[in-house]
Coordinates of C-alpha atoms in Angstrom, one line a residue:
X61 CA 264.3 217.2 115.7
X62 CA 266.2 214.7 117.8
X63 CA 266.9 215.2 121.5
X64 CA 270.5 216.4 121.8
X65 CA 271.5 213.4 123.9
X66 CA 269.8 211.0 121.4
X67 CA 271.4 212.8 118.5
X68 CA 274.9 212.5 120.1
X69 CA 274.4 208.8 120.8
X70 CA 273.1 208.1 117.4
X71 CA 276.2 209.8 115.8
X72 CA 278.4 207.4 117.8
X73 CA 276.3 204.5 116.5
X74 CA 276.2 205.7 112.9
X75 CA 279.9 206.5 112.7
X76 CA 280.9 203.2 114.3
X77 CA 278.7 201.1 112.0
X78 CA 279.9 203.1 109.0
X79 CA 283.4 202.0 109.7
X80 CA 282.3 198.3 109.9
X81 CA 280.1 198.2 106.8
X82 CA 280.8 198.8 103.1
X83 CA 278.7 201.4 101.3
X84 CA 275.9 199.1 99.9
X85 CA 275.2 197.1 103.1
X86 CA 275.4 200.4 105.1
X87 CA 272.9 202.1 102.8
X88 CA 270.6 199.0 102.8
X89 CA 270.6 198.1 106.5
X90 CA 271.8 201.0 108.6
X91 CA 270.7 204.2 106.8
X92 CA 267.0 203.5 106.8
X93 CA 267.0 203.2 110.6
X94 CA 265.8 206.1 112.8
X95 CA 266.4 206.6 116.5
X96 CA 263.2 207.3 118.4
X97 CA 264.1 207.7 122.1
X98 CA 266.7 206.8 124.7
X99 CA 265.5 206.4 128.3
X100 CA 266.1 204.0 131.2
X101 CA 269.2 202.6 129.4
X102 CA 267.0 201.6 126.4
X103 CA 267.5 202.8 122.9
X104 CA 264.4 202.5 120.7
X105 CA 265.0 202.4 116.9
X106 CA 262.5 202.5 114.0
X107 CA 263.1 200.7 110.7
X108 CA 260.8 200.8 107.6
X109 CA 259.9 197.1 107.3
X110 CA 260.3 193.6 108.8
X111 CA 263.2 192.5 106.5
X112 CA 265.5 195.2 108.0
X113 CA 264.2 194.6 111.5
X114 CA 265.1 190.9 111.2
X115 CA 268.6 191.9 110.1
X116 CA 269.0 194.3 113.0
X117 CA 267.8 191.7 115.5
X118 CA 270.2 189.1 114.0
X119 CA 273.3 191.2 113.3
X120 CA 273.3 194.9 114.2
X121 CA 271.7 195.4 117.6
X122 CA 274.2 193.4 119.6
X123 CA 277.0 195.7 118.4
X124 CA 275.3 198.9 119.4
X125 CA 275.7 198.3 123.1
X126 CA 279.4 197.7 122.6
X127 CA 279.7 201.0 120.6
X128 CA 277.9 203.0 123.2
X129 CA 279.3 201.5 126.4
X130 CA 282.5 203.6 126.4
X131 CA 280.4 206.8 126.0
X132 CA 277.8 206.1 128.8
X133 CA 279.8 203.7 131.0
X134 CA 277.3 200.8 131.0
X135 CA 275.5 198.3 128.8
X136 CA 272.2 199.3 127.2
X137 CA 269.2 197.5 125.8
X138 CA 268.2 198.0 122.1
X139 CA 264.6 197.8 120.9
X140 CA 264.0 197.7 117.2
X141 CA 260.5 198.1 115.8
X142 CA 258.8 198.6 112.5
X143 CA 257.7 202.1 111.9
X144 CA 254.0 202.4 112.7
X145 CA 253.9 199.4 115.0
X146 CA 253.0 200.1 118.6
X147 CA 254.6 197.1 120.3
X148 CA 258.4 196.9 120.0
X149 CA 260.3 193.7 120.2
X150 CA 263.5 193.5 122.3
X151 CA 266.6 192.1 120.7
X152 CA 268.7 189.8 122.8
X153 CA 270.4 187.4 120.4
X154 CA 274.1 187.2 120.2
X155 CA 275.7 187.2 116.8
X156 CA 277.0 184.0 115.4
X157 CA 280.6 183.8 114.2
X158 CA 279.6 184.3 110.6
X159 CA 277.5 187.3 111.5
X160 CA 280.3 188.8 113.6
X161 CA 282.6 188.4 110.6
X162 CA 280.1 190.3 108.5
X163 CA 279.9 193.1 111.1
X164 CA 283.6 193.4 111.0
X165 CA 283.5 193.6 107.2
X166 CA 285.6 190.4 106.8
X167 CA 285.3 188.5 103.6
X168 CA 286.9 185.5 102.2
X169 CA 290.3 186.4 100.7
X170 CA 290.4 186.8 96.9
X171 CA 291.7 183.7 95.1
X172 CA 292.0 182.6 91.5
X173 CA 288.6 181.7 90.0
X174 CA 289.6 178.3 88.9
X175 CA 286.3 176.5 89.6
X176 CA 284.5 175.3 86.5
X177 CA 281.3 176.8 87.9
X178 CA 283.0 180.1 88.4
X179 CA 283.7 180.1 84.6
X180 CA 280.5 178.5 83.3
X181 CA 277.7 179.7 85.6
X182 CA 276.1 182.0 83.0
X183 CA 276.3 185.1 85.3
X184 CA 276.5 188.5 83.7
X185 CA 279.4 190.3 85.5
X186 CA 277.7 193.6 85.0
X187 CA 274.8 192.5 87.2
X188 CA 276.1 193.6 90.6
X189 CA 274.6 195.3 93.6
X190 CA 276.8 198.3 92.9
X191 CA 275.1 198.9 89.6
X192 CA 271.5 198.2 90.9
X193 CA 269.6 201.5 91.5
X194 CA 267.5 201.2 94.6
X195 CA 264.1 203.0 94.8
X196 CA 260.7 202.7 96.5
X197 CA 259.6 199.9 94.1
X198 CA 262.5 197.6 94.7
X199 CA 263.9 198.5 98.2
X200 CA 262.6 195.4 99.9
X201 CA 263.6 193.0 97.1
X202 CA 267.1 194.6 97.2
X203 CA 267.4 194.2 100.9
X204 CA 266.3 190.6 100.7
X205 CA 268.8 189.8 97.9
X206 CA 271.6 191.4 99.9
X207 CA 270.7 189.4 103.0
X208 CA 270.7 186.1 101.0
X209 CA 274.1 187.0 99.4
X210 CA 275.6 187.5 102.9
X211 CA 274.1 184.3 104.4
X212 CA 273.3 181.9 101.5
X213 CA 271.1 179.0 102.6
X214 CA 270.5 180.4 106.1
X215 CA 267.6 182.8 105.7
X216 CA 264.9 183.4 103.1
X217 CA 265.2 180.1 101.3
X218 CA 263.9 180.1 98.7
X219 CA 264.0 183.8 97.8
X220 CA 261.1 184.4 95.3
X221 CA 261.3 187.7 93.4
X222 CA 258.3 188.6 91.3
X223 CA 257.2 191.5 89.1
X224 CA 256.6 192.7 85.6
X225 CA 259.1 192.4 82.7
X226 CA 262.1 194.7 82.6
X227 CA 262.1 195.8 86.3
X228 CA 265.4 194.3 87.4
X229 CA 264.5 190.8 88.7
X230 CA 267.3 189.1 86.7
X231 CA 269.8 191.8 87.6
X232 CA 269.1 191.4 91.3
X233 CA 269.1 187.6 91.1
X234 CA 272.5 187.5 89.3
X235 CA 273.9 190.2 91.7
X236 CA 273.4 187.6 94.5
X237 CA 275.5 185.1 92.5
X238 CA 278.2 187.6 91.6
X239 CA 278.4 188.8 95.2
X240 CA 278.8 185.3 96.6
X241 CA 281.3 184.4 93.9
X242 CA 283.4 187.5 94.8
X243 CA 283.5 186.3 98.4
X244 CA 284.3 182.7 97.6
X245 CA 285.3 181.9 93.9
X246 CA 285.0 178.2 94.6
X247 CA 281.3 178.3 95.3
X248 CA 279.3 176.3 92.8
X249 CA 276.7 178.6 91.3
X250 CA 274.3 177.9 88.4
X251 CA 272.0 180.4 86.7
X252 CA 269.4 179.2 84.2
X253 CA 266.1 180.1 82.8
X254 CA 263.2 177.7 83.5
X255 CA 263.3 176.9 79.8
X256 CA 266.9 176.0 79.9
X257 CA 266.3 173.7 82.9
X258 CA 263.5 172.0 80.9
X259 CA 265.7 171.6 77.8
X260 CA 268.5 170.1 79.9
X261 CA 266.1 167.7 81.5
X262 CA 264.6 166.6 78.1
X263 CA 268.1 166.2 76.7
X264 CA 269.1 164.0 79.7
X265 CA 266.0 161.8 78.9
X266 CA 266.9 161.5 75.2
X267 CA 270.6 160.7 76.0
X268 CA 269.7 158.5 79.0
X269 CA 272.1 160.4 81.3
X270 CA 269.7 161.6 83.9
X271 CA 272.5 161.0 86.5
X272 CA 274.7 163.6 84.9
X273 CA 271.8 166.1 84.8
X274 CA 271.0 165.5 88.5
X275 CA 274.7 165.8 89.5
X276 CA 274.9 169.1 87.6
X277 CA 271.8 170.6 89.3
X278 CA 271.8 169.0 92.8
X279 CA 275.4 169.6 93.8
X280 CA 275.4 173.4 93.5
X281 CA 275.7 175.8 96.4
X282 CA 273.4 178.3 94.7
X283 CA 270.7 177.7 92.1
X284 CA 269.2 180.7 90.3
X285 CA 266.2 180.0 88.1
X286 CA 264.6 182.8 86.0
X287 CA 261.0 183.0 84.9
X288 CA 259.8 180.0 86.9
X289 CA 256.2 180.6 85.6
X290 CA 257.2 178.8 82.3
X291 CA 257.2 175.5 84.2
X292 CA 253.4 175.6 84.2
X293 CA 251.9 172.7 82.3
X294 CA 255.3 170.9 82.1
X295 CA 254.4 168.0 84.4
X296 CA 257.6 165.9 84.0
X297 CA 259.8 169.0 84.4
X298 CA 257.9 170.1 87.5
X299 CA 258.5 166.6 89.0
X300 CA 262.2 166.8 88.3
X301 CA 262.4 170.4 89.6
X302 CA 260.6 169.5 92.8
X303 CA 263.1 166.7 93.5
X304 CA 266.0 169.1 92.7
X305 CA 264.5 171.7 95.0
X306 CA 264.0 169.2 97.9
X307 CA 267.6 168.0 97.6
X308 CA 269.1 171.5 97.7
X309 CA 266.8 172.7 100.4
X310 CA 267.6 169.7 102.7
X311 CA 271.3 170.5 102.3
X312 CA 270.9 174.2 103.1
X313 CA 271.8 175.2 99.6
X314 CA 270.3 178.6 98.5
X315 CA 267.6 178.7 95.9
X316 CA 266.5 182.0 94.2
X317 CA 263.6 182.1 91.8
X318 CA 262.0 184.9 89.7
X319 CA 258.5 185.0 88.1
X320 CA 256.1 187.5 86.8
X321 CA 253.6 186.8 89.5
X322 CA 253.1 185.2 92.9
X323 CA 253.5 181.4 93.2
X324 CA 249.8 180.8 93.8
X325 CA 248.9 182.9 90.7
X326 CA 250.8 180.6 88.4
X327 CA 248.2 178.3 86.8
X328 CA 248.8 174.6 86.4
X329 CA 251.7 174.6 88.8
X330 CA 251.8 171.7 91.3
X331 CA 250.5 172.6 94.7
X332 CA 253.5 171.2 96.4
X333 CA 255.7 173.5 94.3
X334 CA 253.5 176.5 95.2
X335 CA 253.9 175.5 98.8
X336 CA 257.7 175.2 98.6
X337 CA 258.0 178.5 96.7
X338 CA 255.9 180.4 99.3
X339 CA 257.7 179.0 102.4
X340 CA 260.7 181.3 101.9
X341 CA 260.3 185.0 101.2
X342 CA 258.3 186.3 98.2
X343 CA 259.2 189.9 97.4
X344 CA 257.9 192.0 94.6
X345 CA 259.4 194.6 92.3
X346 CA 257.2 197.4 91.0
X347 CA 257.8 199.9 88.3
X348 CA 260.3 202.7 89.3
X349 CA 258.9 206.0 90.4
X350 CA 260.0 209.3 88.8
X351 CA 263.0 209.9 91.1
X352 CA 264.2 206.3 90.7
X353 CA 263.9 206.6 87.0
X354 CA 266.0 209.7 87.0
X355 CA 268.7 207.9 89.2
X356 CA 268.7 204.9 86.8
X357 CA 269.1 207.2 83.8
X358 CA 272.0 209.0 85.4
X359 CA 273.8 205.8 86.2
X360 CA 273.2 204.2 82.8
X361 CA 273.9 207.3 80.8
X362 CA 277.3 207.7 82.5
X363 CA 278.2 204.1 81.6
X364 CA 277.3 204.9 77.9
X365 CA 279.3 208.1 77.9
X366 CA 276.2 210.3 77.5
X367 CA 276.2 213.8 79.1
X368 CA 272.5 214.5 79.4
X369 CA 271.2 217.7 80.9
X370 CA 268.6 217.5 83.7
X371 CA 265.8 218.7 81.4
X372 CA 266.5 215.8 79.1
X373 CA 266.5 213.3 82.0
X374 CA 263.2 214.7 83.1
X375 CA 261.8 214.3 79.5
X376 CA 262.9 210.7 79.2
X377 CA 261.6 209.8 82.7
X378 CA 258.3 211.4 81.9
X379 CA 257.7 209.3 78.8
X380 CA 259.1 205.9 79.8
X381 CA 257.7 204.9 83.2
X382 CA 256.9 201.2 82.9
X383 CA 260.3 199.4 83.2
X384 CA 264.1 199.8 83.4
X385 CA 264.3 198.0 80.0
X386 CA 262.4 200.9 78.4
X387 CA 264.8 203.4 79.9
X388 CA 267.8 201.4 78.6
X389 CA 266.2 201.3 75.1
X390 CA 265.7 205.0 75.1
X391 CA 269.3 205.7 76.1
X392 CA 270.5 203.3 73.4
X393 CA 268.5 205.2 70.8
X394 CA 269.9 208.5 72.0
X395 CA 273.4 207.1 71.9
X396 CA 273.0 206.1 68.2
X397 CA 271.4 209.4 67.3
X398 CA 274.0 211.6 69.0
X399 CA 276.9 209.6 67.3
X400 CA 275.6 210.9 64.0
X401 CA 275.4 214.6 65.1
X402 CA 277.8 217.2 66.4
X403 CA 277.4 219.5 69.4
X404 CA 276.1 219.1 73.0
X405 CA 273.0 217.0 73.8
X406 CA 269.9 219.1 74.2
X407 CA 266.3 218.2 75.2
X408 CA 265.2 219.0 71.7
X409 CA 267.7 216.5 70.3
X410 CA 266.6 213.9 72.8
X411 CA 263.0 214.4 71.8
X412 CA 263.8 214.1 68.1
X413 CA 265.8 210.9 68.8
X414 CA 262.9 209.3 70.8
X415 CA 260.1 210.5 68.6
X416 CA 259.5 207.2 66.9
X417 CA 259.7 205.2 70.2
X418 CA 257.3 207.6 72.0
X419 CA 254.8 207.4 69.1
X420 CA 254.9 203.6 69.3
X421 CA 254.6 203.6 73.0
X422 CA 251.6 206.0 73.0
X423 CA 249.8 203.6 70.6
X424 CA 250.3 200.5 72.6
X425 CA 250.6 201.5 76.3
X426 CA 247.6 200.5 78.6
X427 CA 247.8 201.9 82.1
X428 CA 245.7 201.3 85.2
X429 CA 244.5 204.9 85.0
X430 CA 243.3 204.4 81.4
X431 CA 241.5 201.2 82.3
X432 CA 239.8 202.9 85.3
X433 CA 238.6 205.8 83.1
X434 CA 237.3 203.5 80.3
X435 CA 235.5 201.1 82.8
X436 CA 234.0 204.0 84.7
X437 CA 232.6 205.5 81.5
X438 CA 231.3 202.2 80.2
X439 CA 229.4 201.3 83.4
X440 CA 228.3 204.9 84.1
X441 CA 230.2 205.2 87.4
X442 CA 233.0 207.4 88.5
X443 CA 236.7 206.6 89.0
X444 CA 236.4 207.6 92.7
X445 CA 233.7 204.9 92.9
X446 CA 236.1 202.3 91.6
X447 CA 238.8 203.4 94.1
X448 CA 236.3 203.7 97.0
X449 CA 234.8 201.3 99.5
X450 CA 231.1 201.2 98.4
X451 CA 229.8 197.7 98.3
X452 CA 226.7 198.2 96.1
X453 CA 226.5 195.8 93.1
X454 CA 226.5 198.6 90.5
X455 CA 230.0 199.6 91.7
X456 CA 231.5 196.3 92.9
X457 CA 231.2 194.6 89.6
X458 CA 232.8 197.4 87.5
X459 CA 235.6 197.6 90.2
X460 CA 236.3 193.9 89.8
X461 CA 236.3 194.1 86.0
X462 CA 238.8 197.1 86.2
X463 CA 241.0 195.1 88.5
X464 CA 240.8 192.0 86.2
X465 CA 241.8 194.1 83.2
X466 CA 244.6 195.8 85.1
X467 CA 246.0 192.4 85.9
X468 CA 245.6 191.1 82.4
X469 CA 246.7 194.1 80.4
X470 CA 249.5 195.7 82.4
X471 CA 252.7 194.6 84.0
X472 CA 251.7 196.0 87.4
X473 CA 252.1 193.8 90.4
X474 CA 249.2 192.9 92.7
X475 CA 250.3 195.4 95.4
X476 CA 250.6 198.1 92.8
X477 CA 247.1 197.4 91.4
X478 CA 245.7 197.4 94.9
X479 CA 247.4 200.7 95.6
X480 CA 245.8 202.2 92.5
X481 CA 242.4 201.2 93.6
X482 CA 242.4 203.2 96.8
X483 CA 245.0 201.2 98.7
X484 CA 243.3 197.8 98.7
X485 CA 245.0 194.7 99.8
X486 CA 246.5 192.4 97.0
X487 CA 244.2 189.6 98.1
X488 CA 241.3 191.8 97.0
X489 CA 242.8 192.0 93.5
X490 CA 243.3 188.2 93.5
X491 CA 239.7 187.6 94.4
X492 CA 238.5 190.0 91.7
X493 CA 240.6 188.4 89.0
X494 CA 239.5 184.9 90.0
X495 CA 235.9 185.9 90.1
X496 CA 235.8 187.5 86.7
X497 CA 237.9 184.8 85.1
X498 CA 235.5 182.1 86.3
X499 CA 232.4 184.0 85.2
X500 CA 233.8 184.7 81.8
X501 CA 233.5 180.9 81.0
X502 CA 229.8 180.9 81.3
X503 CA 228.6 184.5 81.0
X504 CA 228.4 185.6 77.3
X505 CA 227.2 189.1 78.3
X506 CA 230.3 189.6 80.4
X507 CA 232.4 188.3 77.5
X508 CA 230.9 190.9 75.3
X509 CA 231.5 193.6 77.9
X510 CA 235.2 192.7 78.3
X511 CA 235.7 192.6 74.5
X512 CA 234.0 196.0 74.2
X513 CA 236.4 197.4 76.8
X514 CA 239.4 195.9 75.1
X515 CA 238.4 197.5 71.9
X516 CA 238.0 200.8 73.7
X517 CA 241.6 200.3 75.0
X518 CA 242.7 199.4 71.5
X519 CA 243.8 195.9 72.4

């Protein structure tokens, strides 16, 4: 429990900031913060990760002293630290005019969206921050996206969002564009897939109008490019994208990219592109946990007009755990099924509607847990051995093979795989994957072992 004085002061802070922030920014930046102590005119606050700390240092902390001065009669110092860190960092920066405007909740007045880019930017209007369900697996990516939307071109440029298919990368990317466009309809925003970028570039070569292509891509305020990993092996397109990137970056124009893996994991991508992509902020999205899946199902079932009982939500969440796209597919199936029946929706009805999908999913789904069990049995070790820290050869090699297969056969991100192997760092997973990949080229016995395991996994 908080000290009564600290609790009283924090209520003043929380209430004051609640008045200044709209719901989504408040829940993203303010709500996760926890007061720790107040002594010697110093208020110490804990936040969960660096992204939120940066935002407090830049924007929130300077306002707290102003909020508390009338109550205690003097200015105070604010220290924001990341939870678990011993050494706090003081915050002394004054907010810029733009940041002060954000604190006051001021936005650009709404005007008619007459800009050609506002009409032809390929943004899906349903992809907004309001409709994005935040959970443990995407909290940092959501916070980063919101920060970019509030200050495009100023921080986290480029923003690089990575993770498996169907986890919300495109939604979050386009939410940035829609949020910026809501504030300023005249902003030039362009959303494309990497394949579309390549096709546009090839067309410009065929039609000999590269100048038009470059004008189209290098005069935007915000460039959003989906699935950047598909630029691998496309040497000419990579060259053109590098020059586009450099032009936008030099002019402080915001760039947001998505991929299914980290930049340095994308094979046959030019090193200078890898360097550029890493110099901003790479953030990952991992599969939603049970509670987040329930929240997603509630939000999306309401939009479909489905009144699902809690037991049915639990049933769906328990069977579809790999992506948001799977949850949406399940709800669509239920919507069609219930349109042909009368009466209230029950868990039995939901189970019947999803029976085919669940059977198919059971046949094809490979999980990290399944891989660990198969590898442990194949090499006569235990799953705790694979998750442990023993460095003997008879355990290290199977552990690396299990990590390799987890990377190859699942949509799990590197941090997620590391977590499933006893909380190991993602660099350990990268090392294991690279080591096994290289050895496979020359070691026929290892090739046989991997093929045996894939047969065991029914791949």
